[in-house]
Tab-separated table of C-alpha atoms in Angstrom:
chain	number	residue	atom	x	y	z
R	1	UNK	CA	89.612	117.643	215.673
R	2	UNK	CA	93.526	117.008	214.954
R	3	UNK	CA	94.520	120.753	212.832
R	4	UNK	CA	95.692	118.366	210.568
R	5	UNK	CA	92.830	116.668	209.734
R	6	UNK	CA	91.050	119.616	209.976
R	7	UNK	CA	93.801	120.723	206.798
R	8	UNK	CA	93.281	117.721	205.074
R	9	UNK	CA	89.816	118.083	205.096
R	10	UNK	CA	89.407	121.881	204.106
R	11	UNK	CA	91.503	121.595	201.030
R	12	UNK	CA	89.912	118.578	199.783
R	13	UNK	CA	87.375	120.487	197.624
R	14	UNK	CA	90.109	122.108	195.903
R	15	UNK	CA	91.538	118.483	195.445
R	16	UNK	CA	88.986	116.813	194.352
R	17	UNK	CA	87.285	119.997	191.994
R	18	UNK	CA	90.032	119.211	189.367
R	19	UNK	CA	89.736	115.669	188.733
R	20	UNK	CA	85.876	115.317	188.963
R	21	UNK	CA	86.056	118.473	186.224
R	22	UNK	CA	88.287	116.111	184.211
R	23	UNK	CA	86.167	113.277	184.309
R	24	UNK	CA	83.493	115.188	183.984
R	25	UNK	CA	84.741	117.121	180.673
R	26	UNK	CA	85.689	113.522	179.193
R	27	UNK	CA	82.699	112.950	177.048
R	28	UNK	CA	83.096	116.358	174.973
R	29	UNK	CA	83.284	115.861	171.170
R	30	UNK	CA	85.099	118.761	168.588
R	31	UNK	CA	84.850	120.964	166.474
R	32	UNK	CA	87.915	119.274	165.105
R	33	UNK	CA	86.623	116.154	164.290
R	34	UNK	CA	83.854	117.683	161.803
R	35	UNK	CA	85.082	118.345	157.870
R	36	UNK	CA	86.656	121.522	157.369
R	37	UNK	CA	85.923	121.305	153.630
R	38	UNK	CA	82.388	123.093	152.413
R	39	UNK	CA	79.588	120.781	151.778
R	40	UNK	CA	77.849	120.564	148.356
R	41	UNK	CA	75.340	123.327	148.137
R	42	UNK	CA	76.293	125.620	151.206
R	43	UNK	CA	73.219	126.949	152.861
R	44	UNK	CA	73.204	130.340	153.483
R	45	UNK	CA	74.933	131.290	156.476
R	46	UNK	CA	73.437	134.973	158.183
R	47	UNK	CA	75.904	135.890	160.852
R	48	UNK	CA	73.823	138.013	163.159
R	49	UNK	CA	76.239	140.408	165.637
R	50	UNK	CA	74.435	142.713	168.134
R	51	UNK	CA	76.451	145.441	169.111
R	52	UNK	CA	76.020	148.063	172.233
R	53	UNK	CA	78.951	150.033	172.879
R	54	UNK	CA	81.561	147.680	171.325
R	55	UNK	CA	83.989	149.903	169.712
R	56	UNK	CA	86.815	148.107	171.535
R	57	UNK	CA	85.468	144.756	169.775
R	58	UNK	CA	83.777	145.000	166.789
R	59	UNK	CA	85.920	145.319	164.196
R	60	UNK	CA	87.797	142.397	165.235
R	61	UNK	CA	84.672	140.492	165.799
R	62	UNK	CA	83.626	141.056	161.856
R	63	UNK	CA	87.111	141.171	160.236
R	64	UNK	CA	87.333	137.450	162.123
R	65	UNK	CA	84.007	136.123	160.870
R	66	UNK	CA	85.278	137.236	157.075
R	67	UNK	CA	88.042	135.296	157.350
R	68	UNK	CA	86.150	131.992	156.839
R	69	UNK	CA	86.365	129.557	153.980
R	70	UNK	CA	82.881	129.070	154.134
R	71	UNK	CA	81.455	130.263	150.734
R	72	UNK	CA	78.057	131.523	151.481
R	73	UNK	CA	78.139	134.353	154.293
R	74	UNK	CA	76.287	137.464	155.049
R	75	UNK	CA	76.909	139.109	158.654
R	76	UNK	CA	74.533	141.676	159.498
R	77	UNK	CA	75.832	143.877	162.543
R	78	UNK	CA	72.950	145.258	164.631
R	79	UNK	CA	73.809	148.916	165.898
R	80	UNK	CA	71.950	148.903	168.769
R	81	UNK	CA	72.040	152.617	170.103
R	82	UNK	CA	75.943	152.645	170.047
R	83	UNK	CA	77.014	155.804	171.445
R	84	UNK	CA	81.339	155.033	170.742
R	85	UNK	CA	81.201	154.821	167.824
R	86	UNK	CA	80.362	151.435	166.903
R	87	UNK	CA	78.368	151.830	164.128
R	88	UNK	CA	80.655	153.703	162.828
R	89	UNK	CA	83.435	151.070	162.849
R	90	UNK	CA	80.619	148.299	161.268
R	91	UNK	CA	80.140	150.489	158.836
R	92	UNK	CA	83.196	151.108	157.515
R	93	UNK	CA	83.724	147.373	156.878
R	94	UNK	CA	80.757	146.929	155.228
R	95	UNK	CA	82.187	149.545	152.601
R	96	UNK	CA	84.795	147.192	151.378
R	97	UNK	CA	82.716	143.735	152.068
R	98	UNK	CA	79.886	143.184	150.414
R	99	UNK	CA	78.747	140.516	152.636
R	100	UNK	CA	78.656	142.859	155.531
R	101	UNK	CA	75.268	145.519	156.349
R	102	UNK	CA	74.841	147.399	159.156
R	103	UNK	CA	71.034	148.188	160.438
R	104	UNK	CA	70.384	150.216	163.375
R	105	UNK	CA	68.061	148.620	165.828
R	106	UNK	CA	64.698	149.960	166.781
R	107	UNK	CA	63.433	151.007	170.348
R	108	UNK	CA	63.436	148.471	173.095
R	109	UNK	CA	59.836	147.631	173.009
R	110	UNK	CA	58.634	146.507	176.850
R	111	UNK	CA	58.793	142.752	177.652
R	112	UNK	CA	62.211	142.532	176.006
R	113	UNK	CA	65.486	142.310	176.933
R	114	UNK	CA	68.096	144.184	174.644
R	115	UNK	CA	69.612	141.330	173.481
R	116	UNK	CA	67.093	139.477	172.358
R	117	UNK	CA	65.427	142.561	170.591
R	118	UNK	CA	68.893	142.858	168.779
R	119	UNK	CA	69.511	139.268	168.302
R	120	UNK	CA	65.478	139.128	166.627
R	121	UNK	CA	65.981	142.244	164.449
R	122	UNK	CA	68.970	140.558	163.111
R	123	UNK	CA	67.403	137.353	162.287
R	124	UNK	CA	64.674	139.208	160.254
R	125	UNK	CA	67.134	141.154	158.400
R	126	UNK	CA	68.907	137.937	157.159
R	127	UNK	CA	68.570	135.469	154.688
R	128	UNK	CA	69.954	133.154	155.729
R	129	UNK	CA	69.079	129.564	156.290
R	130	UNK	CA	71.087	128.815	159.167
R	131	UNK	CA	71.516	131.621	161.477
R	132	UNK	CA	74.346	132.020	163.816
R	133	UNK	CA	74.292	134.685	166.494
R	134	UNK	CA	77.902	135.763	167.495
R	135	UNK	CA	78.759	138.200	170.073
R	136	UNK	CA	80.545	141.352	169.367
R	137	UNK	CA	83.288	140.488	171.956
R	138	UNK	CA	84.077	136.747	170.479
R	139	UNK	CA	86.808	135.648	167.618
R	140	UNK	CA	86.140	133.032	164.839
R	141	UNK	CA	88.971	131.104	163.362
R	142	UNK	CA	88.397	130.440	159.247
R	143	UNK	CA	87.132	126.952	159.696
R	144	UNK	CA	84.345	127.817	162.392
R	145	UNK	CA	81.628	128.043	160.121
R	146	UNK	CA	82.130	125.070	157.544
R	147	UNK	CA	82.980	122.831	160.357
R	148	UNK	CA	79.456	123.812	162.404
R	149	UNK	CA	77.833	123.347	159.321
R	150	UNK	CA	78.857	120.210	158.711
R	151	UNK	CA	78.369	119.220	162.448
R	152	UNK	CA	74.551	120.596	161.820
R	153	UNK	CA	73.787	118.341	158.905
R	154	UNK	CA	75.657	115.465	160.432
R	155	UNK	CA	73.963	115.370	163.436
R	156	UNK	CA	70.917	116.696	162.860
R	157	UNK	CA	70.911	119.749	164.844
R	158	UNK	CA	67.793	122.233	165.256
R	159	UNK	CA	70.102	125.188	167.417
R	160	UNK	CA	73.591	124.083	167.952
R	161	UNK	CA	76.653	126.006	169.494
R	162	UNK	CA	79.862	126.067	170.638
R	163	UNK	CA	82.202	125.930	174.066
R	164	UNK	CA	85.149	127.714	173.214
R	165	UNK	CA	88.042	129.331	174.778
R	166	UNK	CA	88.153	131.990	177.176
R	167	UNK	CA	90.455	134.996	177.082
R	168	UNK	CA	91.958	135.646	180.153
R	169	UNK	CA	94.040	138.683	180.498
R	170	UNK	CA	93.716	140.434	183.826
R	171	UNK	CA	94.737	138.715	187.705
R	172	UNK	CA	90.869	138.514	188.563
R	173	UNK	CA	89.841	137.243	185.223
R	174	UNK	CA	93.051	134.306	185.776
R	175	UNK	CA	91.549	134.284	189.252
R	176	UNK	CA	87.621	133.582	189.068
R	177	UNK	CA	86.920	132.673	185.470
R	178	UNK	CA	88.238	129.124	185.752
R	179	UNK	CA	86.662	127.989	188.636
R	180	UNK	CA	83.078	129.448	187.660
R	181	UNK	CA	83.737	127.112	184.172
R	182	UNK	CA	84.790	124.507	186.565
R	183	UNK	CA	81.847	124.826	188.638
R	184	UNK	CA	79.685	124.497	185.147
R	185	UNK	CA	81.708	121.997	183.460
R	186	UNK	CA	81.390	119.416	187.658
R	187	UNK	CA	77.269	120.661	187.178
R	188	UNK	CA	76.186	119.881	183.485
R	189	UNK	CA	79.409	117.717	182.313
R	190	UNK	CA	81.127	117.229	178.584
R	191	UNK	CA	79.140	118.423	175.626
R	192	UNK	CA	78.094	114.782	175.013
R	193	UNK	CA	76.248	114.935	178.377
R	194	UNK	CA	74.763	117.801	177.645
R	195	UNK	CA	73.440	116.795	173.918
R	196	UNK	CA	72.304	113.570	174.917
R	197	UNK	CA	70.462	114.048	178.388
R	198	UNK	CA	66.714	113.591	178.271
R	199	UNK	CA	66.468	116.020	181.299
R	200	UNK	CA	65.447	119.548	180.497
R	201	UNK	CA	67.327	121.087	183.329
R	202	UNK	CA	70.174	119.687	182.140
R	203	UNK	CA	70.130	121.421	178.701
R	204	UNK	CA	72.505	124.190	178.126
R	205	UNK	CA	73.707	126.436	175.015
R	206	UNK	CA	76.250	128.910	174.445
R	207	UNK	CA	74.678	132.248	173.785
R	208	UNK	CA	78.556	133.406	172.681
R	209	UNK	CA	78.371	131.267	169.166
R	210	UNK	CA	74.880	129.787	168.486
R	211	UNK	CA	72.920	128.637	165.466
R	212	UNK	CA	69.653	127.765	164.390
R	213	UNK	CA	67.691	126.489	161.410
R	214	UNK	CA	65.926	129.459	160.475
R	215	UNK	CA	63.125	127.508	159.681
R	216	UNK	CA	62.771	126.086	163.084
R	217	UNK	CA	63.917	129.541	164.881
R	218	UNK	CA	61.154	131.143	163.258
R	219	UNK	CA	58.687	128.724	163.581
R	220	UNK	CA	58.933	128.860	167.681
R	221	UNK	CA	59.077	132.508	167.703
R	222	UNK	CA	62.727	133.982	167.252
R	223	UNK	CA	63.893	134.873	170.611
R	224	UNK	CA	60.768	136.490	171.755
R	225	UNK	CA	60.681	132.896	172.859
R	226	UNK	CA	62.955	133.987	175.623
R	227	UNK	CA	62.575	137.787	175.542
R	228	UNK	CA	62.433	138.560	179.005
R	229	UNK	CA	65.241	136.018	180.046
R	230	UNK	CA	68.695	137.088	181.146
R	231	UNK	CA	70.287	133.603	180.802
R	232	UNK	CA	68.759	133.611	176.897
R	233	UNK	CA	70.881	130.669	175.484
R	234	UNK	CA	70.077	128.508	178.851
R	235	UNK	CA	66.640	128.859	178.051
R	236	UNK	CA	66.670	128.843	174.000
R	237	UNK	CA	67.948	125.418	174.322
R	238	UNK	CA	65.562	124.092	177.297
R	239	UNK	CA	62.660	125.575	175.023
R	240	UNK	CA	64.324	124.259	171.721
R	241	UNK	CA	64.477	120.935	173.445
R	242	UNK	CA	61.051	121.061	175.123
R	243	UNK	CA	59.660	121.463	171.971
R	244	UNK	CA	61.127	118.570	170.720
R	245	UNK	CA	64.015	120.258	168.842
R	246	UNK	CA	67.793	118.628	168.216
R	247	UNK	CA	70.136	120.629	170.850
R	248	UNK	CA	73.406	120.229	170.267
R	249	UNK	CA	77.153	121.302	171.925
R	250	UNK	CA	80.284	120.784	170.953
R	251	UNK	CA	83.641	122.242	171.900
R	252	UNK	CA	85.587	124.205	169.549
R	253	UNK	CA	88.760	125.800	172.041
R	254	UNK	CA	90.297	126.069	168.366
R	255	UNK	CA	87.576	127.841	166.385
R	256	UNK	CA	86.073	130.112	169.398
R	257	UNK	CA	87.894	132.469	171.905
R	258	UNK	CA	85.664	135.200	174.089
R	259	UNK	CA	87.064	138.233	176.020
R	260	UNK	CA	84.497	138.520	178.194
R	261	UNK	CA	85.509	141.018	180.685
R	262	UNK	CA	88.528	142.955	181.424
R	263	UNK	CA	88.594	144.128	185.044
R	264	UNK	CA	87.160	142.624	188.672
């Protein structure tokens, strides 16, 4: 074969990943479009944050989530065995911010993973009537909330979440982070495609920002539906869905940002 050719050839992938990403990304609706004004008669909101080891995190995490103009919060920060510190941090927060408590999380009982344990603990501490699960090492903007509400009632949604933005501040985080997104985005498509497929495989969540109707959360279990799952939101949603439950995604690059690692 002509070395050429043989060029031509090699680098198509890296060609042609872009624009089928872009195509592929088209049918994505946001955060953005959805009312950033309060609805009439807020449900309650429980903002459950597990927390293992995040001292570098979580006090940005919570001071972000109390930023929001949506009027009926309550975070609950799960200390799960924190060892930095962490609890610590939570609770000094919740000292000036009556919205905020801090529980400490039981033992890992066996058949669970620890996030899930966390995640369920949480959920049982709140009140709330939506619950959204945040991790410790994601940012909320002020309008996150109100606008996810309003998506929720809008569209109907049973456990809904978010595709936000990705904090990328090392070389090997620049390096590999956007083409494992672009291998998701050319696999599973916009958010659109995601919502609306009738294909179970196909049905995907983002364990970062995720909510639920309590009422439907607890009616299918909590997450000792997917206790002893590593990808938990992949499989919250295929269950959610399975069981004949409204999944939805949207994208919210504006409401959402994630530092998910820091090194290779």
């Amino acid at each position: 074969m002509n070395a050429n050719v043989a060029g031509v050839i090699a680098s198509l992938p890296w060609i042609l990943s872009p624009i089928v990403t872009a195509l592929r990304v088209r049918n994505s609706t946001s955060l953005n479009d959805e009312s950033a004004d309060a609805p009439s008669n807020p449900p309650l909101v429980g903002v459950v944050i597990p927390a293992r080891d995040e001292a570098r995190n979580i006090e940005r995490c919570v001071r972000s989530v109390l930023t929001t103009t949506y009027p009926n919060l309550e975070v609950i920060v799960v200390d799960d065995h924190s060892t930095d510190g962490t609890g610590e941090l939570a609770h000094a927060i919740a000292a000036t911010d009556a919205r905020v408590r801090v529980i400490a999380n039981p033992d890992l009982p066996d058949g669970w993973f620890g996030k899930q344990w966390a995640c369920q603990n949480g959920a049982a501490a709140s009140r709330g009537e939506i619950i959204c699960f945040a991790d410790a090492d994601t940012a909320q903007s002020s309008d996150l909330i109100t606008r996810s509400v309003n998506a929720i009632q809008r569209r109907g949604a049973d456990l809904f979440s978010i595709a936000g933005r990705q904090e990328l501040g090392s070389f090997w985080e620049r390096v590999i982070q956007p083409m494992v997104f672009s291998l998701l985005l050319v696999r599973y498509g916009g958010t659109e495609s995601v919502t609306n497929t009738r294909r179970i495989h196909d049905k995907i969540a983002n364990g970062q920002c995720l909510f639920v109707k309590r009422d439907v959360y607890d009616s299918l279990g909590g997450h000792g539906l997917v206790k002893s799952h590593v990808a938990d939101d992949l499989m919250m949603a295929q269950r959610f869905f399975a069981r004949g439950k409204k999944v939805v995604l949207m994208k919210g690059v504006d409401q959402l940002s994630t530092r998910m690692y820091t090194s290779l």
